Amino acid sequence: MSILASATDFVEVTISSAINELGPSKRYPRSTTIGELKGKLELITGASSATMKLKAYDKENRLICSLDDDVNMIGDYPISDGTRLHVEDASLTAGVFDDVSRDRNSKFPKRNTQSDLTRFAPGRDRRRSTSR
């Protein structure tokens, strides 16, 4: 006797958040608890599972329900394939990954000297050593 998971044991949802209006589509087992789901969505959205709030929307963008009990399973809610799960978290802001001004590694030294511009000039033999 073999046990196979049927298609109804899984649900395919689309993930969205404040920083990503329409994210990836993912398949989750209906037996996944909301707490486990939040942990998986941390990696996708950057939101903290401790402060995350989940809302489910249908294909017409109407609110179906809030997934507010971490011990309930996905299958306990009226979620079907094509549902959009929207992640809300007060710490998320739109464009947070686009702002490189906070990243200390994004600062490049200014080096527009003439030697920098001619170092790799077309036709220059790069194999030639400058110290003789």
Short mmCIF file of C-alpha atoms in Angstrom, two decimals:
data_model
loop_
_atom_site.label_atom_id
_atom_site.label_comp_id
_atom_site.label_asym_id
_atom_site.label_seq_id
_atom_site.Cartn_x
_atom_site.Cartn_y
_atom_site.Cartn_z
CA MET A 1 0.00 0.00 0.00
CA SER A 2 1.54 3.32 -1.06
CA ILE A 3 0.59 6.68 0.28
CA LEU A 4 0.57 9.48 -2.27
CA ALA A 5 -0.20 13.11 -1.57
CA SER A 6 -3.11 14.30 -3.64
CA ALA A 7 -3.32 17.70 -5.29
CA THR A 8 -5.90 18.75 -2.71
CA ASP A 9 -3.33 18.30 0.07
CA PHE A 10 -1.52 21.39 -1.24
CA VAL A 11 -2.54 24.93 -2.02
CA GLU A 12 -0.80 27.29 -4.45
CA VAL A 13 -0.75 30.90 -3.31
CA THR A 14 0.88 34.13 -4.45
CA ILE A 15 2.80 36.14 -1.87
CA SER A 16 2.65 39.94 -1.65
CA SER A 17 3.84 42.52 0.87
CA ALA A 18 4.43 46.24 1.34
CA ILE A 19 7.79 45.98 -0.42
CA ASN A 20 6.70 43.56 -3.12
CA GLU A 21 3.25 44.05 -4.63
CA LEU A 22 3.24 40.71 -6.39
CA GLY A 23 5.72 38.11 -5.36
CA PRO A 24 6.30 34.48 -6.15
CA SER A 25 3.74 31.70 -6.33
CA LYS A 26 4.38 28.99 -3.78
CA ARG A 27 2.80 25.65 -2.93
CA TYR A 28 2.28 24.73 0.70
CA PRO A 29 0.77 21.66 2.33
CA ARG A 30 -2.62 22.42 3.85
CA SER A 31 -1.29 20.85 7.05
CA THR A 32 1.27 23.67 7.47
CA THR A 33 0.48 25.76 10.55
CA ILE A 34 0.24 29.52 10.23
CA GLY A 35 3.25 29.82 12.55
CA GLU A 36 5.32 27.59 10.24
CA LEU A 37 4.05 29.52 7.20
CA LYS A 38 5.15 32.81 8.77
CA GLY A 39 8.62 31.36 9.28
CA LYS A 40 8.82 30.44 5.60
CA LEU A 41 7.51 33.86 4.55
CA GLU A 42 10.23 35.58 6.58
CA LEU A 43 12.75 34.45 3.98
CA ILE A 44 10.62 35.67 1.09
CA THR A 45 9.42 39.01 2.43
CA GLY A 46 11.95 40.07 5.05
CA ALA A 47 9.15 40.56 7.60
CA SER A 48 9.53 39.22 11.12
CA SER A 49 7.31 36.25 11.91
CA ALA A 50 6.77 37.65 15.42
CA THR A 51 5.10 40.83 14.13
CA MET A 52 3.79 39.54 10.80
CA LYS A 53 0.08 39.70 9.97
CA LEU A 54 -1.34 37.63 7.11
CA LYS A 55 -4.43 38.37 5.05
CA ALA A 56 -5.85 36.24 2.27
CA TYR A 57 -7.36 37.79 -0.88
CA ASP A 58 -9.22 36.10 -3.73
CA LYS A 59 -8.50 36.52 -7.45
CA GLU A 60 -10.75 39.60 -7.55
CA ASN A 61 -8.68 41.17 -4.75
CA ARG A 62 -11.43 40.81 -2.14
CA LEU A 63 -10.46 40.04 1.44
CA ILE A 64 -11.24 36.43 2.31
CA CYS A 65 -9.93 36.30 5.87
CA SER A 66 -7.09 37.09 8.24
CA LEU A 67 -4.81 34.22 9.16
CA ASP A 68 -4.42 35.21 12.77
CA ASP A 69 -3.97 32.03 14.80
CA ASP A 70 -0.47 30.57 14.59
CA VAL A 71 -1.59 27.09 15.68
CA ASN A 72 -4.26 26.74 12.98
CA MET A 73 -3.36 25.06 9.70
CA ILE A 74 -3.70 26.57 6.23
CA GLY A 75 -6.43 24.01 5.56
CA ASP A 76 -8.51 25.46 8.42
CA TYR A 77 -9.06 28.62 6.36
CA PRO A 78 -11.09 28.98 3.12
CA ILE A 79 -7.96 29.26 0.97
CA SER A 80 -7.84 27.77 -2.53
CA ASP A 81 -5.40 27.79 -5.42
CA GLY A 82 -4.83 31.31 -6.72
CA THR A 83 -5.33 32.99 -3.35
CA ARG A 84 -2.97 35.89 -2.62
CA LEU A 85 -1.43 35.99 0.84
CA HIS A 86 -0.54 39.54 1.80
CA VAL A 87 2.12 40.01 4.48
CA GLU A 88 1.79 43.08 6.68
CA ASP A 89 4.51 44.20 9.04
CA ALA A 90 4.99 47.70 10.44
CA SER A 91 8.76 47.39 10.03
CA LEU A 92 8.47 46.92 6.24
CA THR A 93 8.49 49.99 4.03
CA ALA A 94 8.19 50.17 0.27
CA GLY A 95 11.49 50.72 -1.51
CA VAL A 96 13.61 49.71 1.49
CA PHE A 97 15.80 47.51 -0.73
CA ASP A 98 16.15 50.25 -3.35
CA ASP A 99 17.74 52.76 -0.95
CA VAL A 100 21.48 52.14 -1.09
CA SER A 101 22.37 55.27 0.88
CA ARG A 102 22.26 53.25 4.13
CA ASP A 103 24.60 50.56 2.82
CA ARG A 104 28.17 51.34 3.76
CA ASN A 105 29.40 48.94 1.07
CA SER A 106 27.72 50.90 -1.71
CA LYS A 107 30.13 53.83 -1.34
CA PHE A 108 32.83 53.67 -3.97
CA PRO A 109 36.00 55.73 -3.75
CA LYS A 110 36.31 58.51 -6.30
CA ARG A 111 39.27 57.77 -8.54
CA ASN A 112 38.90 59.70 -11.77
CA THR A 113 42.54 60.38 -12.34
CA GLN A 114 44.08 60.40 -15.81
CA SER A 115 46.07 57.25 -15.03
CA ASP A 116 42.82 55.41 -14.17
CA LEU A 117 41.26 56.47 -17.45
CA THR A 118 44.20 55.38 -19.58
CA ARG A 119 45.12 52.25 -17.67
CA PHE A 120 42.79 50.12 -19.75
CA ALA A 121 42.63 52.24 -22.88
CA PRO A 122 41.84 50.37 -26.10
CA GLY A 123 44.95 49.18 -27.89
CA ARG A 124 47.14 49.37 -24.82
CA ASP A 125 49.15 46.22 -24.16
CA ARG A 126 48.04 45.16 -20.65
CA ARG A 127 50.78 42.53 -20.40
CA ARG A 128 53.50 45.12 -20.48
CA SER A 129 54.93 45.83 -17.05
CA THR A 130 55.20 49.49 -16.01
CA SER A 131 58.15 48.88 -13.69
CA ARG A 132 61.43 48.24 -15.51
#
